[in-house]
């Protein structure tokens, strides 16, 4: 009995050494969202306070956020014509996400309420980017999110926003 178990042990020990399993690769770190409410804005960049961007529209110059808004208006206007024509709409989230980390004219406007509405806007943009069956409804939700923030922050551009509605001329 005793010698039998010794044989078993020896046999086990004689097994060729298994190839060392390669060390499991650590999972890639979750991508860090580099544009959130916590993101520190860099003083002195174009469009920051004291460094406004020359603008035909605004003799005082435009903030980084105002310039970003103009780009958003152009993109959404382009999306409108494509939605109406049933053409593919370019995705917008990657471009528009910076709404959360750009300098407004008044730095204090970048507050938690603003950020919550910016996140809501970006959620609607993502939903449109996902190309749902009802593109018109998804598009209208994007424009509604523009309006929601503007009703709460600055209502000057409301006419521009209403002009982006699908049924506006
Ligand atoms: C989360 C809030 C928020 C959302 C969402 C938002 N805006 Fe704005 N928008 C602002 C604020 C705040 C300003 C003022 C920026 C400044 O003065 O720096 C502004 C400025 C503008 C301006 C004036 C830019 C200029 O040249 O002065 C236009 C036009 C505009 N937004 C249109 C839009 C449209 C269209 C959308 C949706 C596609 C949109 N906004 C979504 C907050 C928002």
CSV table of C-alpha atoms and ligand atoms in Angstrom, one decimal:
chain,number,residue,atom,x,y,z
A,1,UNK,CA,0.0,0.0,0.0
A,2,UNK,CA,2.7,2.3,1.1
A,3,UNK,CA,4.9,1.7,-2.0
A,4,UNK,CA,1.9,2.1,-4.2
A,5,UNK,CA,1.3,5.7,-3.1
A,6,UNK,CA,5.0,6.4,-3.4
A,7,UNK,CA,4.8,5.4,-7.0
A,8,UNK,CA,1.9,7.7,-7.6
A,9,UNK,CA,3.8,10.6,-6.1
A,10,UNK,CA,6.8,9.9,-8.1
A,11,UNK,CA,4.8,9.6,-11.3
A,12,UNK,CA,3.2,13.0,-10.5
A,13,UNK,CA,6.6,14.5,-9.9
A,14,UNK,CA,7.9,13.1,-13.1
A,15,UNK,CA,5.3,14.8,-15.2
A,16,UNK,CA,7.0,17.2,-17.7
A,17,UNK,CA,6.7,20.6,-16.4
A,18,UNK,CA,3.8,22.4,-17.9
A,19,UNK,CA,4.6,25.3,-20.1
A,20,UNK,CA,4.3,28.4,-18.0
A,21,UNK,CA,1.0,30.0,-18.8
A,22,UNK,CA,1.7,33.5,-20.0
A,23,UNK,CA,0.8,36.0,-17.4
A,24,UNK,CA,-2.7,37.1,-18.0
A,25,UNK,CA,-2.7,40.6,-19.5
A,26,UNK,CA,-4.3,43.1,-17.1
A,27,UNK,CA,-7.5,44.4,-18.7
A,28,UNK,CA,-7.0,47.7,-20.5
A,29,UNK,CA,-7.9,50.5,-18.2
A,30,UNK,CA,-11.3,51.9,-18.8
A,31,UNK,CA,-11.0,54.9,-21.0
A,32,UNK,CA,-10.9,58.1,-18.9
A,33,UNK,CA,-13.5,60.6,-19.9
A,34,UNK,CA,-11.3,63.6,-20.4
A,35,UNK,CA,-14.2,66.0,-20.7
A,36,UNK,CA,-16.5,66.2,-17.7
A,37,UNK,CA,-17.6,68.8,-15.2
A,38,UNK,CA,-14.4,68.0,-13.2
A,39,UNK,CA,-12.1,68.7,-16.1
A,40,UNK,CA,-10.0,71.8,-15.3
A,41,UNK,CA,-10.1,74.3,-18.1
A,42,UNK,CA,-6.7,75.7,-19.2
A,43,UNK,CA,-6.4,79.4,-18.8
A,44,UNK,CA,-5.1,81.3,-21.8
A,45,UNK,CA,-6.4,79.0,-24.5
A,46,UNK,CA,-8.3,80.6,-27.4
A,47,UNK,CA,-11.8,81.5,-26.2
A,48,UNK,CA,-10.9,81.6,-22.5
A,49,UNK,CA,-11.6,84.8,-20.5
A,50,UNK,CA,-9.3,87.6,-21.8
A,51,UNK,CA,-8.5,85.6,-24.9
A,52,UNK,CA,-11.7,85.7,-26.9
A,53,UNK,CA,-11.8,84.6,-30.5
A,54,UNK,CA,-12.2,87.3,-33.1
A,55,UNK,CA,-15.8,87.0,-34.4
A,56,UNK,CA,-17.8,88.8,-37.1
A,57,UNK,CA,-20.9,88.3,-35.1
A,58,UNK,CA,-19.6,89.5,-31.8
A,59,UNK,CA,-17.4,92.6,-31.7
A,60,UNK,CA,-16.1,91.7,-28.3
A,61,UNK,CA,-15.0,88.3,-29.6
A,62,UNK,CA,-16.4,84.9,-28.9
A,63,UNK,CA,-15.8,82.5,-26.1
A,64,UNK,CA,-14.7,78.9,-26.7
A,65,UNK,CA,-18.2,77.7,-25.8
A,66,UNK,CA,-19.9,80.3,-28.1
A,67,UNK,CA,-17.6,79.1,-30.9
A,68,UNK,CA,-18.4,75.5,-30.1
A,69,UNK,CA,-22.1,76.3,-30.2
A,70,UNK,CA,-21.7,77.8,-33.7
A,71,UNK,CA,-20.2,74.5,-34.8
A,72,UNK,CA,-23.0,72.6,-33.2
A,73,UNK,CA,-25.6,74.8,-35.0
A,74,UNK,CA,-23.9,74.1,-38.3
A,75,UNK,CA,-23.8,70.3,-37.6
A,76,UNK,CA,-27.4,70.1,-36.5
A,77,UNK,CA,-28.5,72.2,-39.5
A,78,UNK,CA,-26.7,69.7,-41.8
A,79,UNK,CA,-28.3,66.8,-39.8
A,80,UNK,CA,-31.7,68.3,-40.3
A,81,UNK,CA,-31.4,68.4,-44.1
A,82,UNK,CA,-30.1,64.8,-44.1
A,83,UNK,CA,-32.9,63.6,-41.9
A,84,UNK,CA,-35.4,65.2,-44.1
A,85,UNK,CA,-33.8,63.8,-47.2
A,86,UNK,CA,-33.5,60.3,-45.6
A,87,UNK,CA,-29.7,60.4,-46.0
A,88,UNK,CA,-27.2,59.1,-43.5
A,89,UNK,CA,-26.4,61.6,-40.8
A,90,UNK,CA,-22.8,61.9,-39.6
A,91,UNK,CA,-22.3,61.0,-36.0
A,92,UNK,CA,-22.0,64.0,-33.7
A,93,UNK,CA,-21.1,62.9,-30.2
A,94,UNK,CA,-17.3,62.9,-30.6
A,95,UNK,CA,-17.4,66.5,-31.8
A,96,UNK,CA,-20.1,67.8,-29.5
A,97,UNK,CA,-19.0,66.2,-26.3
A,98,UNK,CA,-16.6,69.1,-25.6
A,99,UNK,CA,-19.6,71.2,-24.6
A,100,UNK,CA,-18.8,70.0,-21.0
A,101,UNK,CA,-15.2,71.3,-21.0
A,102,UNK,CA,-15.0,74.6,-22.8
A,103,UNK,CA,-14.8,78.1,-21.5
A,104,UNK,CA,-18.1,80.1,-21.5
A,105,UNK,CA,-18.0,83.9,-21.6
A,106,UNK,CA,-18.7,83.9,-17.9
A,107,UNK,CA,-16.8,81.1,-16.2
A,108,UNK,CA,-19.5,80.8,-13.5
A,109,UNK,CA,-22.0,79.6,-16.2
A,110,UNK,CA,-20.2,76.3,-16.3
A,111,UNK,CA,-22.0,75.0,-13.2
A,112,UNK,CA,-23.6,71.8,-12.2
A,113,UNK,CA,-27.0,72.7,-13.6
A,114,UNK,CA,-25.3,73.5,-17.0
A,115,UNK,CA,-23.4,70.3,-16.9
A,116,UNK,CA,-26.6,68.2,-16.2
A,117,UNK,CA,-28.3,69.8,-19.2
A,118,UNK,CA,-25.1,69.3,-21.3
A,119,UNK,CA,-25.2,65.6,-20.4
A,120,UNK,CA,-28.9,65.4,-21.3
A,121,UNK,CA,-28.0,67.0,-24.7
A,122,UNK,CA,-25.2,64.6,-25.3
A,123,UNK,CA,-27.5,61.7,-24.4
A,124,UNK,CA,-29.9,62.8,-27.2
A,125,UNK,CA,-27.0,63.2,-29.6
A,126,UNK,CA,-25.8,59.6,-28.8
A,127,UNK,CA,-29.4,58.4,-29.4
A,128,UNK,CA,-29.4,60.1,-32.8
A,129,UNK,CA,-25.9,58.7,-33.6
A,130,UNK,CA,-27.3,55.2,-32.9
A,131,UNK,CA,-29.4,55.6,-36.1
A,132,UNK,CA,-32.8,54.6,-34.6
A,133,UNK,CA,-35.6,53.7,-37.0
A,134,UNK,CA,-37.3,57.0,-36.2
A,135,UNK,CA,-34.6,59.5,-37.1
A,136,UNK,CA,-37.0,62.3,-37.1
A,137,UNK,CA,-38.0,61.8,-33.5
A,138,UNK,CA,-34.4,61.4,-32.4
A,139,UNK,CA,-33.4,64.5,-34.2
A,140,UNK,CA,-36.3,66.5,-32.6
A,141,UNK,CA,-35.1,65.3,-29.2
A,142,UNK,CA,-31.7,66.8,-29.9
A,143,UNK,CA,-33.2,70.1,-30.8
A,144,UNK,CA,-35.4,70.0,-27.7
A,145,UNK,CA,-32.3,69.5,-25.5
A,146,UNK,CA,-30.8,72.6,-27.1
A,147,UNK,CA,-33.9,74.5,-26.2
A,148,UNK,CA,-34.1,73.1,-22.6
A,149,UNK,CA,-30.7,74.4,-21.8
A,150,UNK,CA,-31.2,77.8,-23.5
A,151,UNK,CA,-34.5,78.4,-21.8
A,152,UNK,CA,-32.6,78.0,-18.5
A,153,UNK,CA,-29.3,79.8,-19.4
A,154,UNK,CA,-29.6,82.3,-22.3
A,155,UNK,CA,-32.7,82.7,-24.4
A,156,UNK,CA,-31.1,84.8,-27.1
A,157,UNK,CA,-30.5,81.9,-29.5
A,158,UNK,CA,-34.0,80.4,-29.1
A,159,UNK,CA,-35.1,81.7,-32.6
A,160,UNK,CA,-32.0,80.0,-34.1
A,161,UNK,CA,-32.9,76.8,-32.3
A,162,UNK,CA,-36.5,76.9,-33.3
A,163,UNK,CA,-35.3,77.3,-36.9
A,164,UNK,CA,-33.7,73.9,-36.6
A,165,UNK,CA,-37.0,72.2,-35.9
A,166,UNK,CA,-38.0,69.8,-38.7
A,167,UNK,CA,-41.1,71.7,-39.6
A,168,UNK,CA,-39.5,75.1,-39.5
A,169,UNK,CA,-38.9,76.8,-42.8
B,1,LIG,C1,-26.1,72.7,-21.7
B,1,LIG,C2,-26.5,74.0,-22.2
B,1,LIG,C3,-26.6,74.3,-23.6
B,1,LIG,C4,-27.0,73.4,-24.6
B,1,LIG,C5,-27.4,72.0,-24.6
B,1,LIG,C6,-26.9,74.2,-25.8
B,1,LIG,N1,-26.5,75.4,-25.6
B,1,LIG,FE1,-26.2,76.9,-26.9
B,1,LIG,N2,-25.3,78.1,-25.5
B,1,LIG,C7,-25.3,77.8,-24.2
B,1,LIG,C8,-24.6,78.8,-23.5
B,1,LIG,C9,-24.4,78.9,-22.0
B,1,LIG,C10,-24.2,79.8,-24.4
B,1,LIG,C11,-23.5,81.1,-24.2
B,1,LIG,C12,-22.0,80.8,-24.5
B,1,LIG,C13,-21.1,81.9,-24.1
B,1,LIG,O1,-21.5,83.1,-24.0
B,1,LIG,O2,-19.9,81.7,-23.9
B,1,LIG,C14,-24.7,79.3,-25.7
B,1,LIG,C15,-24.6,79.9,-26.9
B,1,LIG,C16,-25.3,79.6,-28.1
B,1,LIG,C17,-25.4,80.4,-29.3
B,1,LIG,C18,-24.7,81.8,-29.5
B,1,LIG,C19,-23.3,81.6,-29.9
B,1,LIG,C20,-22.6,83.0,-30.1
B,1,LIG,O3,-22.1,83.1,-31.2
B,1,LIG,O4,-22.7,83.8,-29.2
B,1,LIG,C21,-26.1,79.7,-30.2
B,1,LIG,C22,-26.5,80.1,-31.6
B,1,LIG,C23,-26.5,78.4,-29.5
B,1,LIG,N3,-26.0,78.4,-28.3
B,1,LIG,C24,-27.2,77.4,-30.1
B,1,LIG,C25,-27.4,76.2,-29.6
B,1,LIG,C26,-27.9,75.0,-30.3
B,1,LIG,C27,-28.5,75.1,-31.7
B,1,LIG,C28,-27.9,74.0,-29.5
B,1,LIG,C29,-28.2,72.5,-29.8
B,1,LIG,C30,-27.6,72.0,-31.0
B,1,LIG,C31,-27.4,74.4,-28.2
B,1,LIG,N4,-27.1,75.8,-28.3
B,1,LIG,C32,-27.2,73.7,-27.1
B,1,LIG,C33,-25.8,76.7,-23.6
B,1,LIG,C34,-26.3,75.5,-24.2
